[in-house]
């Protein structure tokens, strides 16, 4: 069930005695919560610290939503959006809605037409809102909540209070005081877990459970990863391995990482990964720029650049060993499309062959290759994968001597916009 | 109606006498169809050469599809997918399907679960197929067509021939001969227009018209751009200007361009742009790597990297002057969210302020800024925009002394996969 990490060159030769020592210090700093930014290391032991009572409470709320609502609108941005979105898409069934509650996101961007049309769409459905914001004053979700709260109050009257669920800080903030006053059901964004590390808290779990997925399995996977990655071993610790290879490639002049997948269900895992790594590492003029591609689509697009363009890229394939559902190419009598040579091949096997072909062509073209292999796309393995990425990200940032847990650049743009819009106090 | 191009530094100083001469030679080479790769310059005068009869024929077919089908499945990859997808998304209305025909893409990736679930979904709908492939043997769409043709023939029997429309080469190929034999309605992929420049041919026009959009306005916009960009003037020619700025930044050590938008409807225009530029420029170890972000979402994600990460990025905002639909922030009695300072502001104006705040923060952080401004999101302005990008892309590649119209790297991976899968002859 481990994530396997394969590298196109020799891995063990990369770990000098000096690097080994640094890695060990980083590992201990994380596990003992003494490293830089240690106020935000709550995610490290979070999966193993979750109680059955907590998960039960989330499930009861999710069941209530499913019993009285057809749509759950989740208001959030950044980590309050991407974690649950990534898991929901990874577990989704295209073209089918049937018994699943529909989860729709809002507040992840500011759009009058989107919000207007969303509200018109909600009119024929029973609705619950889950608004997620640590402070309650992040502008984009706050704007969406101002419109949607008004809508819910006008439509449901007093009942609206039982149809609004707030996920926010435990002790302070505008959303907390509003929730207390109105009697909204509340969940907590833990003070020691940043947004991009929050998918296993109520931030991610409530929307995922409401959509009908098994959050106990998701947490079981994360817990397994937590246990495995507690062991410091440069050969077997997948997070250490991935971080070491990335750092080596960065130092060798490859500042862009392309995360490639053949599975369209993983495109939002890629978006979540881009936030996790980009926001954690991209500081002080350093860091690997995270980009993503979906194959085969992008083999007929960015594939050309990756094969032959400026040599500054390395490529990491996120592969899934077993298909959840599949088709086999059948023999056609006329063979007009000349595809009979593929008869008997499953489409999943076609993609595996395509991975092999692409990786060898790109490697020959000067693009170092990493492959992350996970077993299958279910709750347990996704939980494992996301925890693995979080731990690898912490190592990666510390290897660059960067605090993985702040985001000073995001604060820069926030201050600028408050000034331009003349927010009182700016 | 022109696209305006604004640059954070002095533009005119960038054009030396030598560069001016080179640009003029490139311009003449394109307009007289004598430059490298001139066999593929058919797109240059395509909009002005389209006859009313051709557009009428497309519209009649589109009307027939709309009258007897609820779903049009478009099978294609690369340029046979991204052009119409970009226009359809840009003109889309989220949460509403009502009288519009639903257009669903297939063959842009290989997925058993996607194809299986698509076929199950189609069972309760009336369906037309449009399969788009120059050769008819590109593997990914050919696989999808093998399954979907079987489905159509089993379901519709003889009627299936009138429900399958083929867009392929005029003179050769497997799909052409099949279409002739079966009597499928046919459209032509012109021999002198490559996939990524094909959005204004039947490749793009039929799906766009079938979805109910005004293809005459789309072509009118493209034709306007064709006329404007025929004039060689380094001050007023937007395509020249954008290409010059990009080349200057590339030479100065900025090999990554981030295309940023605040409008989720433009995310597939970004994907189309990534194919157009990445596949045209990314050769011989050269070219700008094209990446994209959607704000505000990504201000709480990659925004951190863009502000503070490794300095190798420049940022191009694709902005829309007028909102198609909007909301105004209202005054709230309680002001619990502290947003009353925004009362009276439209959400579109919020995004414009956000652009100003972001551009100035990123510029201060060492990220050069370009802004492309278009007037509004309708057929005419989208046609203008896409033609502008095509022309700017041709200049850009020629400025790097690269043929914009081939894709040798894509052929490398195709050969590799044929070898691995043991295609006869490889």
PDB file of N, CA and C in Angstrom, chain A residues 408-417 419-420, chain B residues 299 303 306-308 311 315 317 353-369:
ATOM      1  N   UNK A 408       3.914  34.471   3.006  1.00  0.00           N
ATOM      2  CA  UNK A 408       4.048  35.922   3.038  1.00  0.00           C
ATOM      3  C   UNK A 408       3.613  36.606   1.741  1.00  0.00           C
ATOM      4  N   UNK A 409       3.798  35.921   0.610  1.00  0.00           N
ATOM      5  CA  UNK A 409       3.449  36.523  -0.679  1.00  0.00           C
ATOM      6  C   UNK A 409       1.950  36.694  -0.846  1.00  0.00           C
ATOM      7  N   UNK A 410       1.181  35.769  -0.265  1.00  0.00           N
ATOM      8  CA  UNK A 410      -0.273  35.895  -0.342  1.00  0.00           C
ATOM      9  C   UNK A 410      -0.711  37.117   0.476  1.00  0.00           C
ATOM     10  N   UNK A 411      -0.022  37.329   1.593  1.00  0.00           N
ATOM     11  CA  UNK A 411      -0.359  38.498   2.426  1.00  0.00           C
ATOM     12  C   UNK A 411      -0.065  39.800   1.669  1.00  0.00           C
ATOM     13  N   UNK A 412       1.007  39.818   0.849  1.00  0.00           N
ATOM     14  CA  UNK A 412       1.340  41.014   0.058  1.00  0.00           C
ATOM     15  C   UNK A 412       0.177  41.440  -0.824  1.00  0.00           C
ATOM     16  N   UNK A 413      -0.380  40.464  -1.542  1.00  0.00           N
ATOM     17  CA  UNK A 413      -1.462  40.828  -2.465  1.00  0.00           C
ATOM     18  C   UNK A 413      -2.722  41.226  -1.692  1.00  0.00           C
ATOM     19  N   UNK A 414      -2.947  40.572  -0.546  1.00  0.00           N
ATOM     20  CA  UNK A 414      -4.119  40.934   0.273  1.00  0.00           C
ATOM     21  C   UNK A 414      -4.028  42.386   0.749  1.00  0.00           C
ATOM     22  N   UNK A 415      -2.847  42.784   1.246  1.00  0.00           N
ATOM     23  CA  UNK A 415      -2.660  44.176   1.688  1.00  0.00           C
ATOM     24  C   UNK A 415      -2.899  45.149   0.547  1.00  0.00           C
ATOM     25  N   UNK A 416      -2.357  44.796  -0.643  1.00  0.00           N
ATOM     26  CA  UNK A 416      -2.519  45.653  -1.818  1.00  0.00           C
ATOM     27  C   UNK A 416      -3.984  45.852  -2.178  1.00  0.00           C
ATOM     28  N   UNK A 417      -4.733  44.779  -2.162  1.00  0.00           N
ATOM     29  CA  UNK A 417      -6.130  44.920  -2.570  1.00  0.00           C
ATOM     30  C   UNK A 417      -6.929  45.693  -1.529  1.00  0.00           C
ATOM     31  N   UNK A 419      -5.781  48.110   0.234  1.00  0.00           N
ATOM     32  CA  UNK A 419      -5.430  49.517  -0.006  1.00  0.00           C
ATOM     33  C   UNK A 419      -6.220  50.068  -1.187  1.00  0.00           C
ATOM     34  N   UNK A 420      -6.210  49.317  -2.293  1.00  0.00           N
ATOM     35  CA  UNK A 420      -6.888  49.798  -3.502  1.00  0.00           C
ATOM     36  C   UNK A 420      -8.380  49.959  -3.272  1.00  0.00           C
TER      37      UNK A 420
ATOM     38  N   UNK B 299      -4.664  32.772  -6.472  1.00  0.00           N
ATOM     39  CA  UNK B 299      -3.974  33.737  -5.608  1.00  0.00           C
ATOM     40  C   UNK B 299      -3.764  33.116  -4.236  1.00  0.00           C
ATOM     41  N   UNK B 303      -0.176  31.725  -6.328  1.00  0.00           N
ATOM     42  CA  UNK B 303       0.114  33.146  -6.098  1.00  0.00           C
ATOM     43  C   UNK B 303       1.355  33.354  -5.237  1.00  0.00           C
ATOM     44  N   UNK B 306       4.403  32.765  -7.376  1.00  0.00           N
ATOM     45  CA  UNK B 306       4.580  33.844  -8.354  1.00  0.00           C
ATOM     46  C   UNK B 306       5.139  35.089  -7.661  1.00  0.00           C
ATOM     47  N   UNK B 307       4.647  35.370  -6.480  1.00  0.00           N
ATOM     48  CA  UNK B 307       5.123  36.547  -5.739  1.00  0.00           C
ATOM     49  C   UNK B 307       6.574  36.411  -5.281  1.00  0.00           C
ATOM     50  N   UNK B 308       6.948  35.259  -4.779  1.00  0.00           N
ATOM     51  CA  UNK B 308       8.206  35.125  -4.021  1.00  0.00           C
ATOM     52  C   UNK B 308       9.128  33.990  -4.456  1.00  0.00           C
ATOM     53  N   UNK B 311      12.851  33.471  -9.525  1.00  0.00           N
ATOM     54  CA  UNK B 311      12.561  34.551 -10.479  1.00  0.00           C
ATOM     55  C   UNK B 311      12.867  34.112 -11.906  1.00  0.00           C
ATOM     56  N   UNK B 315       4.199  37.319 -16.302  1.00  0.00           N
ATOM     57  CA  UNK B 315       2.773  37.041 -16.147  1.00  0.00           C
ATOM     58  C   UNK B 315       1.980  37.851 -17.173  1.00  0.00           C
ATOM     59  N   UNK B 317      -1.857  38.836 -18.107  1.00  0.00           N
ATOM     60  CA  UNK B 317      -3.266  38.799 -17.723  1.00  0.00           C
ATOM     61  C   UNK B 317      -4.142  38.883 -18.962  1.00  0.00           C
ATOM     62  N   UNK B 353     -10.022  45.501  -9.625  1.00  0.00           N
ATOM     63  CA  UNK B 353      -9.174  46.010  -8.543  1.00  0.00           C
ATOM     64  C   UNK B 353      -8.163  44.940  -8.131  1.00  0.00           C
ATOM     65  N   UNK B 354      -8.629  43.711  -8.140  1.00  0.00           N
ATOM     66  CA  UNK B 354      -7.775  42.581  -7.774  1.00  0.00           C
ATOM     67  C   UNK B 354      -6.644  42.427  -8.796  1.00  0.00           C
ATOM     68  N   UNK B 355      -6.953  42.649 -10.049  1.00  0.00           N
ATOM     69  CA  UNK B 355      -5.912  42.619 -11.092  1.00  0.00           C
ATOM     70  C   UNK B 355      -4.864  43.694 -10.806  1.00  0.00           C
ATOM     71  N   UNK B 356      -5.337  44.895 -10.519  1.00  0.00           N
ATOM     72  CA  UNK B 356      -4.420  46.011 -10.244  1.00  0.00           C
ATOM     73  C   UNK B 356      -3.526  45.678  -9.042  1.00  0.00           C
ATOM     74  N   UNK B 357      -4.152  45.165  -7.978  1.00  0.00           N
ATOM     75  CA  UNK B 357      -3.411  44.834  -6.750  1.00  0.00           C
ATOM     76  C   UNK B 357      -2.388  43.730  -7.007  1.00  0.00           C
ATOM     77  N   UNK B 358      -2.809  42.714  -7.746  1.00  0.00           N
ATOM     78  CA  UNK B 358      -1.948  41.563  -8.002  1.00  0.00           C
ATOM     79  C   UNK B 358      -0.794  41.940  -8.918  1.00  0.00           C
ATOM     80  N   UNK B 359      -1.123  42.656 -10.006  1.00  0.00           N
ATOM     81  CA  UNK B 359      -0.086  43.036 -10.967  1.00  0.00           C
ATOM     82  C   UNK B 359       0.970  43.894 -10.285  1.00  0.00           C
ATOM     83  N   UNK B 360       0.551  44.831  -9.426  1.00  0.00           N
ATOM     84  CA  UNK B 360       1.562  45.691  -8.806  1.00  0.00           C
ATOM     85  C   UNK B 360       2.369  44.919  -7.767  1.00  0.00           C
ATOM     86  N   UNK B 361       1.727  44.005  -7.030  1.00  0.00           N
ATOM     87  CA  UNK B 361       2.476  43.193  -6.059  1.00  0.00           C
ATOM     88  C   UNK B 361       3.466  42.268  -6.771  1.00  0.00           C
ATOM     89  N   UNK B 362       3.014  41.626  -7.847  1.00  0.00           N
ATOM     90  CA  UNK B 362       3.891  40.691  -8.563  1.00  0.00           C
ATOM     91  C   UNK B 362       5.027  41.432  -9.269  1.00  0.00           C
ATOM     92  N   UNK B 363       4.726  42.604  -9.823  1.00  0.00           N
ATOM     93  CA  UNK B 363       5.778  43.402 -10.463  1.00  0.00           C
ATOM     94  C   UNK B 363       6.839  43.794  -9.432  1.00  0.00           C
ATOM     95  N   UNK B 364       6.385  44.242  -8.271  1.00  0.00           N
ATOM     96  CA  UNK B 364       7.323  44.600  -7.199  1.00  0.00           C
ATOM     97  C   UNK B 364       8.125  43.378  -6.759  1.00  0.00           C
ATOM     98  N   UNK B 365       7.531  42.197  -6.894  1.00  0.00           N
ATOM     99  CA  UNK B 365       8.226  40.962  -6.529  1.00  0.00           C
ATOM    100  C   UNK B 365       9.148  40.445  -7.632  1.00  0.00           C
ATOM    101  N   UNK B 366       9.230  41.165  -8.769  1.00  0.00           N
ATOM    102  CA  UNK B 366      10.168  40.756  -9.817  1.00  0.00           C
ATOM    103  C   UNK B 366       9.543  39.945 -10.942  1.00  0.00           C
ATOM    104  N   UNK B 367       8.247  40.112 -11.161  1.00  0.00           N
ATOM    105  CA  UNK B 367       7.559  39.402 -12.238  1.00  0.00           C
ATOM    106  C   UNK B 367       7.047  40.422 -13.260  1.00  0.00           C
ATOM    107  N   UNK B 368       7.706  40.544 -14.420  1.00  0.00           N
ATOM    108  CA  UNK B 368       7.241  41.492 -15.447  1.00  0.00           C
ATOM    109  C   UNK B 368       5.791  41.202 -15.831  1.00  0.00           C
ATOM    110  N   UNK B 369       5.062  42.252 -16.174  1.00  0.00           N
ATOM    111  CA  UNK B 369       3.621  42.140 -16.372  1.00  0.00           C
ATOM    112  C   UNK B 369       3.193  42.561 -17.771  1.00  0.00           C
TER     113      UNK B 369
END
